[in-house]
């Protein structure tokens, strides 16, 4: 009925046609692999059968190197070989032409609640925050929803691996490393328990205008919080000592889970949230005094105590560059320059998004911001790949493109740090990933509506 | 010889105005028993008489009778003793006119005349009278007197329209009620108004809950009161009601708690042509350029921030320059306001402890307030301001005998107020201090001279210290303990040197003699006498002078435009400039110009092109942009930046079309500067989405450094208004208590909006000459007339289509759909009924109604022909709208030049400002951005931002400002880190706790939120993020909490 009135006039139609063509190209490429399906019904990738050969791309290995005109051979889910220049592959290979494109290790979102949340405003979909102050026993991997609509969306931005963190409370739980594809939680899990996640207490009373509590009361709370934290780790050490001495004691699931951070073989890190200077120095000394390995999550003021961090080789996970300076008089770009400042000071660091789980796909744009404000671009790539893998402790298989490592990588039609670029192809452990998601499906559905109405045309 | 002279003066002076010995009021009861007569006739002689500011009479005399001054003058060389007067020899004493506290809040009576019809809103109680209530509490009144106050301007506490203020005496009511109460000098001094908000009721009502709501309520109330008078004159019969108490001849007295509210007050007073007395909050120096331009009188509290915490490096690093400057500058406030020609009175109210008033007054004087000005601010100025200068404010014949008797200059630290006389009655404040016993005294027991000795008495912080020394051999100094001075009796204990016990001593002093008694450990009572040996010399100040009074103690001027980090002292000049060798993204049909040039003058683009640039005129600034890109200034179609009173929403009613977001604008918010640094030049400041019909929006240009919010308004921009649909307006995510307000469904949203438009249509078509003006319906009628654009928060396709049909039904065009996450499902309707759609590039998953949000939304709508923009709705996201535009390339494959339109010309079209901004074309505003490279690239940075042909931001200027900030910070920190004893301008010594002066008041609606967040901060539970600090510093985080997306 309204078609006649709604038909584009000539110039608009030209634009519309051009755009529709772009959409068509985007979607057609993928439709060939999997037909359009309803939301969160994207199929999981099958195990790799045939060897894959990627040729002709610019390879960003993840350790800071760039290899032009590279080729990569993938067999049994691993990188069998890689090199540069022309090379012929046997006919059994699936060939992926990456000429003019960029190849990166699959991006890692090291601190996120992906999989533990679906809809922000709906409590029923929240699984990241267990009640109680000390709950190291809970682990993320058992509750990640393999069919969350957020996972395919994150994948389309190049995020193939995530460090999923329980949060809330003082010792929030055990974070897990997962791959963003798999039929079950077990398929997805890379490492069940990466360590434990701790929120370090505030250690200094604040007197800003918004603080309603008097200094004396704050100090009491601070002392109380620190004492509780010390009590917990005292108990942990006592429990471990008792067990080591062969005493028969009932099982405490929390302490059992937390024992992995105690000194010893395969000691895992304590991921401790701290932003403020005094909080960071308190956290580092608190844990290193006990022989533990802290990783600072936050680190806004880390440049102010770089010596202490370096003395203990404490890395920092920066939760994104999209933050305000802590003071109005600080440079407007203070958060943008944090990665470059830490790099210059020689502190180990990697990048998380610090954003809502739904926005993980924009992680590389945050890295791009750091590049605009002084960071070397390959360091930025490394901060989303190899460095993240090292800090999470999964770099034996993930984080870089190297012979023998897992074939977990993405091909992008441009520089992945640029917003306008798109990830076109991805594989996890050699399994080729469907990059469609709920968003592309809704796009295709409604483009069809306007095609039916004659408001846009593919040609 | 003098006696007749004075007698003559007395004879010709007017008769007593107030008979103080017997009541003149027929309302007072008869005396109980016989009359008690006080002659009420006094003469003070030989005083240093400060008759009025700047007028000091040495050896002055003051005569008054029955509470009224009859003679004031110099007594040099004369000894006046008026017949019958009680003579008070005031030798060595100072007499000042009594102080007037220009703002003391009192509880008003709960009910007034029962016949008076009340206003529907309990916040509007203009009929309450301060003088009818319980008045000032006894304890407060006596405290005020101790500070030197003799009269007070009392105002009813609480509410928006609070009632009528009055001016009253602070005298103590006499014990005998037949003598009458202390006088009321003025029944009605003003209509008291404040921008107070309710904390909201559990069901979400409680209008007003925002500053803009309070402004609207005040304006509507004043309109109604004016209308009522004219309607009655026009023959309309309207029963007497509360609004009759609003008297157009009285000043409006505004109580404010923020410098921007002073400007709101001045705006209202101007609009309704009323005189304004504005009670400030002590921070007026921060916005002085704008305040000084207003027609108003100020009443200022002496409220100074506590010393910032410099106890650790961590604490120092958390200190914002704004707070450091506020700490340093606050004491200069009154002096700076006076320098700018403002009429200033002072109040002792609004302090945590009223007793700190005199100490703070001394700090104000140290910070530049002259003593004469200080006196004027407490006497003649408030008297004039309040219209009681015929009776109060100075010591002149005919005025009320209310004055201060002090033992020294009133503003000196060690001066004590001895007496306050009010209405001719004495109120004793302090007996003369006995520190006159300080010095060395010789005493003798009269028998064995070896027991005689000397006593040295000194005072430290008002506490006596006694050191004794015996004349006998081995007479060592012994310090007394437990020293107590009661009136003229000094008591103490001396420990025997041999450890045998303590000797109790009491000495009575009289003149230069002393009479002592002591009790020895073995029970003997001995007596001694003595006399003054020598007067104690004034001790030299122990503090080194080196650090005091030096040039470093001069507080530099940081008022107005100089306040806060990145302050631009002056508006950048409008330049004639030629940008050459640039890649120019015109965002017009001209596309991208390579090797292009732009010539700007008088704030406009005069010409642009490619190839050889025209020769600049002599004063043209040539800017070489080789390798750089120039784009139009970024336009954010959805902003809530810099709303100072947390004033995003007036969500207490389903329709609040009368409120204006501009009333809540803070031009000094640091996020404006941060946006400039990201190339943002124009924003659409919007009301929130808490109700179907929200408030009026405003188009602001990011004119950083603006003093008055109006300076940011884009001239000639098309008026608009915020509408909202879906979950927020039906209160879906507000909690289980919110189930009462209509609408609770999307069905009800439609009918509610239609109802308001029906009402507006009837209103607009009314032919009633006495039609009452209604601010809400005015705004809605403007929509119907096509003069006001709707910008509608929307999510689902059904509600988008619904509003389209409403627009069709009432025959207007919608400005923009905002967020419009399912716009891609009904793009054809948006294209037909709205100027455009303004969405997030890729937000989703945060609530149920965004489940179908997709990043292809913008490009699909664009493909169908809708004018699409990307907005921020976020103080953070707005800082990268250029790369947000790149998402139209990413998700829609748009040509980059077309994509950049999403944040330039397209929002301009939607806001109806595309004739002025949004593209680079000759004749348009010279609003442009220089980028280091491709504006859509994440690796590019904004290097300069121009608005109206003025360079508001550049990397070079920014670097300079950073250095200025750092120097300022270090300068003030150095002051703070000085030993406290060695520096002036110390804040409160009291334990610094968080609830200091700048804290939210307990009745502030945000206090509950703050309290919750403060606790969460201590718990580290802030939604998993522990970087609250970063955002707390500028209030924006609270927006995030309160605003619904």
PDB file of C-alpha atoms in Angstrom, chain A residues 1-2 5-9 12 15-20 22-23 26 39 118-122 129 133 149-150 153 156-157 167-170 199-202 204-218 221-222 225 273-279 297-298 300-301 304 321-333 335-336 354-356 358-359 361-362 364-365 368-369 371-373 417-423 437-440 442-443 446-447 449-450 453 455-456, chain B residues 309 312-323 565-566 670-671 673-674 677 727 733 797 805 823-829 831-832 842-848 851-856 859-860 862-865 875-876 879-880 882-883 886-887 889-894 898 936-941 953 958 962 965-966 969 991-995 998-1000 1006-1007 1010-1011 1013-1015 1017-1021 1023-1038 1045:
ATOM      1  CA  UNK A   1       0.000   0.000   0.000  1.00  0.00           C
ATOM      2  CA  UNK A   2       2.701   2.424   0.890  1.00  0.00           C
ATOM      3  CA  UNK A   5       5.255   6.499  -1.653  1.00  0.00           C
ATOM      4  CA  UNK A   6       8.250   4.903  -0.048  1.00  0.00           C
ATOM      5  CA  UNK A   7      10.193   4.180  -3.186  1.00  0.00           C
ATOM      6  CA  UNK A   8      13.480   6.021  -3.188  1.00  0.00           C
ATOM      7  CA  UNK A   9      13.915   8.834  -5.620  1.00  0.00           C
ATOM      8  CA  UNK A  12      18.915   7.976  -2.954  1.00  0.00           C
ATOM      9  CA  UNK A  15      23.145   5.080  -2.691  1.00  0.00           C
ATOM     10  CA  UNK A  16      20.778   2.486  -1.438  1.00  0.00           C
ATOM     11  CA  UNK A  17      21.771   0.140  -4.185  1.00  0.00           C
ATOM     12  CA  UNK A  18      25.442   0.581  -3.441  1.00  0.00           C
ATOM     13  CA  UNK A  19      24.912  -0.118   0.199  1.00  0.00           C
ATOM     14  CA  UNK A  20      22.724  -3.066  -0.425  1.00  0.00           C
ATOM     15  CA  UNK A  22      27.903  -4.139   0.227  1.00  0.00           C
ATOM     16  CA  UNK A  23      25.541  -5.944   2.554  1.00  0.00           C
ATOM     17  CA  UNK A  26      29.123  -9.481   3.302  1.00  0.00           C
ATOM     18  CA  UNK A  39      19.251 -16.385  16.921  1.00  0.00           C
ATOM     19  CA  UNK A 118      23.006 -12.437  28.848  1.00  0.00           C
ATOM     20  CA  UNK A 119      20.748  -9.436  29.476  1.00  0.00           C
ATOM     21  CA  UNK A 120      22.046  -6.687  31.731  1.00  0.00           C
ATOM     22  CA  UNK A 121      18.697  -5.728  33.224  1.00  0.00           C
ATOM     23  CA  UNK A 122      17.476  -9.294  33.813  1.00  0.00           C
ATOM     24  CA  UNK A 129      28.535 -13.053  41.279  1.00  0.00           C
ATOM     25  CA  UNK A 133      32.961 -12.552  50.532  1.00  0.00           C
ATOM     26  CA  UNK A 149      24.105 -15.031  21.876  1.00  0.00           C
ATOM     27  CA  UNK A 150      27.013 -12.893  23.083  1.00  0.00           C
ATOM     28  CA  UNK A 153      29.051 -11.645  18.393  1.00  0.00           C
ATOM     29  CA  UNK A 156      32.924 -11.794  14.862  1.00  0.00           C
ATOM     30  CA  UNK A 157      35.198  -9.131  16.352  1.00  0.00           C
ATOM     31  CA  UNK A 167      33.301 -11.228  40.420  1.00  0.00           C
ATOM     32  CA  UNK A 168      31.939  -9.590  43.535  1.00  0.00           C
ATOM     33  CA  UNK A 169      33.025 -10.220  47.102  1.00  0.00           C
ATOM     34  CA  UNK A 170      36.618 -10.282  48.312  1.00  0.00           C
ATOM     35  CA  UNK A 199      39.154  -7.620  44.871  1.00  0.00           C
ATOM     36  CA  UNK A 200      41.672  -5.861  47.046  1.00  0.00           C
ATOM     37  CA  UNK A 201      40.035  -3.599  49.631  1.00  0.00           C
ATOM     38  CA  UNK A 202      40.319   0.141  49.510  1.00  0.00           C
ATOM     39  CA  UNK A 204      42.923   4.727  52.219  1.00  0.00           C
ATOM     40  CA  UNK A 205      39.939   6.716  53.404  1.00  0.00           C
ATOM     41  CA  UNK A 206      38.604   9.089  50.798  1.00  0.00           C
ATOM     42  CA  UNK A 207      37.428  12.592  51.531  1.00  0.00           C
ATOM     43  CA  UNK A 208      35.841  13.437  48.208  1.00  0.00           C
ATOM     44  CA  UNK A 209      32.539  15.235  48.219  1.00  0.00           C
ATOM     45  CA  UNK A 210      30.553  12.124  47.385  1.00  0.00           C
ATOM     46  CA  UNK A 211      31.813  10.092  50.334  1.00  0.00           C
ATOM     47  CA  UNK A 212      29.201  10.165  53.069  1.00  0.00           C
ATOM     48  CA  UNK A 213      31.086   8.067  55.623  1.00  0.00           C
ATOM     49  CA  UNK A 214      33.439   9.723  58.109  1.00  0.00           C
ATOM     50  CA  UNK A 215      37.142   8.969  57.947  1.00  0.00           C
ATOM     51  CA  UNK A 216      37.123   7.127  61.254  1.00  0.00           C
ATOM     52  CA  UNK A 217      34.387   4.778  60.076  1.00  0.00           C
ATOM     53  CA  UNK A 218      36.151   4.217  56.772  1.00  0.00           C
ATOM     54  CA  UNK A 221      36.183  -0.772  57.595  1.00  0.00           C
ATOM     55  CA  UNK A 222      39.563  -0.767  55.916  1.00  0.00           C
ATOM     56  CA  UNK A 225      38.623  -5.763  55.405  1.00  0.00           C
ATOM     57  CA  UNK A 273      41.714  -5.919  41.266  1.00  0.00           C
ATOM     58  CA  UNK A 274      43.443  -2.701  42.293  1.00  0.00           C
ATOM     59  CA  UNK A 275      43.451   0.743  40.713  1.00  0.00           C
ATOM     60  CA  UNK A 276      44.662   3.178  43.325  1.00  0.00           C
ATOM     61  CA  UNK A 277      48.347   3.605  44.135  1.00  0.00           C
ATOM     62  CA  UNK A 278      48.076   2.589  47.775  1.00  0.00           C
ATOM     63  CA  UNK A 279      45.832  -0.306  46.854  1.00  0.00           C
ATOM     64  CA  UNK A 297      43.763  -6.124  37.245  1.00  0.00           C
ATOM     65  CA  UNK A 298      43.206  -2.393  36.880  1.00  0.00           C
ATOM     66  CA  UNK A 300      45.364   2.896  36.817  1.00  0.00           C
ATOM     67  CA  UNK A 301      48.098   4.200  39.123  1.00  0.00           C
ATOM     68  CA  UNK A 304      53.524   5.458  40.093  1.00  0.00           C
ATOM     69  CA  UNK A 321      41.455   2.613  27.489  1.00  0.00           C
ATOM     70  CA  UNK A 322      37.900   3.936  27.615  1.00  0.00           C
ATOM     71  CA  UNK A 323      38.186   5.522  31.039  1.00  0.00           C
ATOM     72  CA  UNK A 324      38.226   9.011  32.454  1.00  0.00           C
ATOM     73  CA  UNK A 325      41.309  10.465  34.066  1.00  0.00           C
ATOM     74  CA  UNK A 326      40.998  10.157  37.820  1.00  0.00           C
ATOM     75  CA  UNK A 327      41.361  13.897  38.259  1.00  0.00           C
ATOM     76  CA  UNK A 328      39.893  16.734  36.249  1.00  0.00           C
ATOM     77  CA  UNK A 329      43.293  18.358  35.883  1.00  0.00           C
ATOM     78  CA  UNK A 330      45.016  15.289  34.473  1.00  0.00           C
ATOM     79  CA  UNK A 331      45.502  15.190  30.696  1.00  0.00           C
ATOM     80  CA  UNK A 332      42.336  14.248  28.846  1.00  0.00           C
ATOM     81  CA  UNK A 333      44.233  11.324  27.299  1.00  0.00           C
ATOM     82  CA  UNK A 335      43.748   6.624  30.181  1.00  0.00           C
ATOM     83  CA  UNK A 336      44.698   6.386  26.506  1.00  0.00           C
ATOM     84  CA  UNK A 354      36.832  -3.215  30.716  1.00  0.00           C
ATOM     85  CA  UNK A 355      33.543  -2.915  28.880  1.00  0.00           C
ATOM     86  CA  UNK A 356      30.263  -4.761  29.143  1.00  0.00           C
ATOM     87  CA  UNK A 358      28.262  -7.529  24.986  1.00  0.00           C
ATOM     88  CA  UNK A 359      30.900  -5.104  23.716  1.00  0.00           C
ATOM     89  CA  UNK A 361      34.080  -7.273  20.029  1.00  0.00           C
ATOM     90  CA  UNK A 362      35.398  -3.713  20.308  1.00  0.00           C
ATOM     91  CA  UNK A 364      40.865  -4.041  19.258  1.00  0.00           C
ATOM     92  CA  UNK A 365      39.512  -0.499  18.917  1.00  0.00           C
ATOM     93  CA  UNK A 368      43.896   1.249  18.576  1.00  0.00           C
ATOM     94  CA  UNK A 369      43.273   4.191  20.885  1.00  0.00           C
ATOM     95  CA  UNK A 371      48.307   3.317  19.428  1.00  0.00           C
ATOM     96  CA  UNK A 372      46.972   6.760  18.548  1.00  0.00           C
ATOM     97  CA  UNK A 373      48.451   7.920  21.842  1.00  0.00           C
ATOM     98  CA  UNK A 417      43.090  -2.067  15.186  1.00  0.00           C
ATOM     99  CA  UNK A 418      40.957  -0.059  12.757  1.00  0.00           C
ATOM    100  CA  UNK A 419      37.226   0.112  13.400  1.00  0.00           C
ATOM    101  CA  UNK A 420      36.345  -0.192   9.738  1.00  0.00           C
ATOM    102  CA  UNK A 421      38.109  -3.547   9.349  1.00  0.00           C
ATOM    103  CA  UNK A 422      36.180  -6.820   9.493  1.00  0.00           C
ATOM    104  CA  UNK A 423      37.207 -10.296  10.535  1.00  0.00           C
ATOM    105  CA  UNK A 437      25.621 -14.294  14.641  1.00  0.00           C
ATOM    106  CA  UNK A 438      22.213 -13.113  15.683  1.00  0.00           C
ATOM    107  CA  UNK A 439      22.997  -9.672  14.353  1.00  0.00           C
ATOM    108  CA  UNK A 440      23.872 -10.793  10.851  1.00  0.00           C
ATOM    109  CA  UNK A 442      18.469 -10.101  11.779  1.00  0.00           C
ATOM    110  CA  UNK A 443      20.237  -7.936   9.218  1.00  0.00           C
ATOM    111  CA  UNK A 446      15.159  -7.174   7.337  1.00  0.00           C
ATOM    112  CA  UNK A 447      17.192  -6.503   4.227  1.00  0.00           C
ATOM    113  CA  UNK A 449      11.895  -7.019   3.924  1.00  0.00           C
ATOM    114  CA  UNK A 450      13.103  -3.946   2.073  1.00  0.00           C
ATOM    115  CA  UNK A 453       9.162  -3.741  -0.743  1.00  0.00           C
ATOM    116  CA  UNK A 455      13.081  -0.087  -1.288  1.00  0.00           C
ATOM    117  CA  UNK A 456      16.507  -1.557  -1.840  1.00  0.00           C
TER     118      UNK A 456
ATOM    119  CA  UNK B 309      44.352  15.334  52.756  1.00  0.00           C
ATOM    120  CA  UNK B 312      50.390  10.361  51.855  1.00  0.00           C
ATOM    121  CA  UNK B 313      51.537  10.280  48.257  1.00  0.00           C
ATOM    122  CA  UNK B 314      48.442   8.275  47.394  1.00  0.00           C
ATOM    123  CA  UNK B 315      46.188  10.854  48.988  1.00  0.00           C
ATOM    124  CA  UNK B 316      48.020  13.700  47.285  1.00  0.00           C
ATOM    125  CA  UNK B 317      47.799  12.007  43.941  1.00  0.00           C
ATOM    126  CA  UNK B 318      44.042  11.714  44.354  1.00  0.00           C
ATOM    127  CA  UNK B 319      43.631  15.443  44.988  1.00  0.00           C
ATOM    128  CA  UNK B 320      41.917  17.276  42.213  1.00  0.00           C
ATOM    129  CA  UNK B 321      43.166  20.718  41.313  1.00  0.00           C
ATOM    130  CA  UNK B 322      39.586  21.948  41.572  1.00  0.00           C
ATOM    131  CA  UNK B 323      39.512  20.997  45.246  1.00  0.00           C
ATOM    132  CA  UNK B 565      41.755  23.104  35.458  1.00  0.00           C
ATOM    133  CA  UNK B 566      42.111  23.979  31.795  1.00  0.00           C
ATOM    134  CA  UNK B 670      35.615  19.078  32.705  1.00  0.00           C
ATOM    135  CA  UNK B 671      33.974  16.676  30.286  1.00  0.00           C
ATOM    136  CA  UNK B 673      36.920  20.147  27.634  1.00  0.00           C
ATOM    137  CA  UNK B 674      37.539  16.455  27.086  1.00  0.00           C
ATOM    138  CA  UNK B 677      39.761  17.439  22.677  1.00  0.00           C
ATOM    139  CA  UNK B 727      10.561   0.052  29.438  1.00  0.00           C
ATOM    140  CA  UNK B 733      13.265  -1.702  35.569  1.00  0.00           C
ATOM    141  CA  UNK B 797       9.364  -1.186  16.241  1.00  0.00           C
ATOM    142  CA  UNK B 805       0.854   7.590  13.722  1.00  0.00           C
ATOM    143  CA  UNK B 823      14.458   1.309  13.565  1.00  0.00           C
ATOM    144  CA  UNK B 824      15.787  -1.039  10.908  1.00  0.00           C
ATOM    145  CA  UNK B 825      12.497  -2.919  11.110  1.00  0.00           C
ATOM    146  CA  UNK B 826      10.323   0.115  10.299  1.00  0.00           C
ATOM    147  CA  UNK B 827      12.703   2.383   8.442  1.00  0.00           C
ATOM    148  CA  UNK B 828      10.091   3.353   5.872  1.00  0.00           C
ATOM    149  CA  UNK B 829       7.915   4.967   8.542  1.00  0.00           C
ATOM    150  CA  UNK B 831      11.743   8.178   6.771  1.00  0.00           C
ATOM    151  CA  UNK B 832       8.235   9.441   6.245  1.00  0.00           C
ATOM    152  CA  UNK B 842      26.469  -1.105  18.274  1.00  0.00           C
ATOM    153  CA  UNK B 843      25.094  -1.185  21.839  1.00  0.00           C
ATOM    154  CA  UNK B 844      22.899  -4.132  22.715  1.00  0.00           C
ATOM    155  CA  UNK B 845      22.055  -6.809  25.295  1.00  0.00           C
ATOM    156  CA  UNK B 846      21.627  -4.494  28.283  1.00  0.00           C
ATOM    157  CA  UNK B 847      17.914  -5.022  28.659  1.00  0.00           C
ATOM    158  CA  UNK B 848      15.034  -6.934  27.208  1.00  0.00           C
ATOM    159  CA  UNK B 851      17.405  -7.924  22.345  1.00  0.00           C
ATOM    160  CA  UNK B 852      17.055  -7.251  18.658  1.00  0.00           C
ATOM    161  CA  UNK B 853      19.495  -4.358  18.539  1.00  0.00           C
ATOM    162  CA  UNK B 854      22.049  -4.851  15.776  1.00  0.00           C
ATOM    163  CA  UNK B 855      25.022  -2.841  14.560  1.00  0.00           C
ATOM    164  CA  UNK B 856      23.545  -2.922  11.050  1.00  0.00           C
ATOM    165  CA  UNK B 859      23.317   1.354   7.684  1.00  0.00           C
ATOM    166  CA  UNK B 860      19.986  -0.367   6.940  1.00  0.00           C
ATOM    167  CA  UNK B 862      20.394   4.734   5.746  1.00  0.00           C
ATOM    168  CA  UNK B 863      19.926   2.365   2.814  1.00  0.00           C
ATOM    169  CA  UNK B 864      16.180   2.869   3.010  1.00  0.00           C
ATOM    170  CA  UNK B 865      16.666   6.626   2.935  1.00  0.00           C
ATOM    171  CA  UNK B 875      30.424  11.321  28.389  1.00  0.00           C
ATOM    172  CA  UNK B 876      32.935   8.668  27.392  1.00  0.00           C
ATOM    173  CA  UNK B 879      35.019  11.212  22.833  1.00  0.00           C
ATOM    174  CA  UNK B 880      35.289   8.859  19.868  1.00  0.00           C
ATOM    175  CA  UNK B 882      34.614   9.889  14.709  1.00  0.00           C
ATOM    176  CA  UNK B 883      35.510   6.219  14.982  1.00  0.00           C
ATOM    177  CA  UNK B 886      33.659   4.220  11.016  1.00  0.00           C
ATOM    178  CA  UNK B 887      31.242   1.515  12.170  1.00  0.00           C
ATOM    179  CA  UNK B 889      31.788   1.534   7.067  1.00  0.00           C
ATOM    180  CA  UNK B 890      32.435  -1.629   9.055  1.00  0.00           C
ATOM    181  CA  UNK B 891      28.848  -2.830   9.212  1.00  0.00           C
ATOM    182  CA  UNK B 892      27.313  -1.197   6.174  1.00  0.00           C
ATOM    183  CA  UNK B 893      30.138  -0.794   3.748  1.00  0.00           C
ATOM    184  CA  UNK B 894      29.379   2.908   3.451  1.00  0.00           C
ATOM    185  CA  UNK B 898      29.095   9.265   3.760  1.00  0.00           C
ATOM    186  CA  UNK B 936      37.744   7.479  10.747  1.00  0.00           C
ATOM    187  CA  UNK B 937      41.005   5.877  11.781  1.00  0.00           C
ATOM    188  CA  UNK B 938      41.623   4.789  15.367  1.00  0.00           C
ATOM    189  CA  UNK B 939      45.191   5.986  14.975  1.00  0.00           C
ATOM    190  CA  UNK B 940      44.217   9.602  14.284  1.00  0.00           C
ATOM    191  CA  UNK B 941      43.983  12.220  16.982  1.00  0.00           C
ATOM    192  CA  UNK B 953      41.403  23.529  21.616  1.00  0.00           C
ATOM    193  CA  UNK B 958      46.541  21.877  25.725  1.00  0.00           C
ATOM    194  CA  UNK B 962      48.708  21.064  31.374  1.00  0.00           C
ATOM    195  CA  UNK B 965      47.663  23.013  35.927  1.00  0.00           C
ATOM    196  CA  UNK B 966      50.740  21.294  37.203  1.00  0.00           C
ATOM    197  CA  UNK B 969      48.821  22.178  41.760  1.00  0.00           C
ATOM    198  CA  UNK B 991      39.092  15.939  62.592  1.00  0.00           C
ATOM    199  CA  UNK B 992      38.570  15.915  58.920  1.00  0.00           C
ATOM    200  CA  UNK B 993      35.785  13.598  58.137  1.00  0.00           C
ATOM    201  CA  UNK B 994      34.145  13.035  54.869  1.00  0.00           C
ATOM    202  CA  UNK B 995      31.026  14.932  55.723  1.00  0.00           C
ATOM    203  CA  UNK B 998      30.932  20.461  50.373  1.00  0.00           C
ATOM    204  CA  UNK B 999      29.038  17.356  51.261  1.00  0.00           C
ATOM    205  CA  UNK B1000      25.595  16.755  49.945  1.00  0.00           C
ATOM    206  CA  UNK B1006      21.195  12.408  46.002  1.00  0.00           C
ATOM    207  CA  UNK B1007      22.362  11.713  49.536  1.00  0.00           C
ATOM    208  CA  UNK B1010      25.678   8.707  47.621  1.00  0.00           C
ATOM    209  CA  UNK B1011      25.394   6.797  50.809  1.00  0.00           C
ATOM    210  CA  UNK B1013      27.625   4.178  46.625  1.00  0.00           C
ATOM    211  CA  UNK B1014      29.946   5.211  49.437  1.00  0.00           C
ATOM    212  CA  UNK B1015      29.260   1.914  51.117  1.00  0.00           C
ATOM    213  CA  UNK B1017      32.966   1.802  47.385  1.00  0.00           C
ATOM    214  CA  UNK B1018      34.174   0.588  50.753  1.00  0.00           C
ATOM    215  CA  UNK B1019      33.007  -2.877  49.815  1.00  0.00           C
ATOM    216  CA  UNK B1020      34.610  -2.741  46.359  1.00  0.00           C
ATOM    217  CA  UNK B1021      31.373  -3.975  44.938  1.00  0.00           C
ATOM    218  CA  UNK B1023      29.437  -3.539  39.717  1.00  0.00           C
ATOM    219  CA  UNK B1024      32.743  -5.301  39.488  1.00  0.00           C
ATOM    220  CA  UNK B1025      34.488  -2.040  38.626  1.00  0.00           C
ATOM    221  CA  UNK B1026      36.644  -0.460  41.232  1.00  0.00           C
ATOM    222  CA  UNK B1027      37.529   2.685  39.396  1.00  0.00           C
ATOM    223  CA  UNK B1028      34.795   4.734  40.993  1.00  0.00           C
ATOM    224  CA  UNK B1029      37.365   7.353  41.864  1.00  0.00           C
ATOM    225  CA  UNK B1030      37.949   8.143  38.261  1.00  0.00           C
ATOM    226  CA  UNK B1031      34.403   9.107  37.746  1.00  0.00           C
ATOM    227  CA  UNK B1032      33.444  10.333  41.162  1.00  0.00           C
ATOM    228  CA  UNK B1033      35.562  13.359  40.620  1.00  0.00           C
ATOM    229  CA  UNK B1034      33.126  14.809  38.187  1.00  0.00           C
ATOM    230  CA  UNK B1035      29.666  13.529  39.039  1.00  0.00           C
ATOM    231  CA  UNK B1036      29.241  11.874  35.698  1.00  0.00           C
ATOM    232  CA  UNK B1037      29.218   8.450  37.251  1.00  0.00           C
ATOM    233  CA  UNK B1038      26.079   9.419  39.091  1.00  0.00           C
ATOM    234  CA  UNK B1045      19.744   4.174  28.865  1.00  0.00           C
TER     235      UNK B1045
END
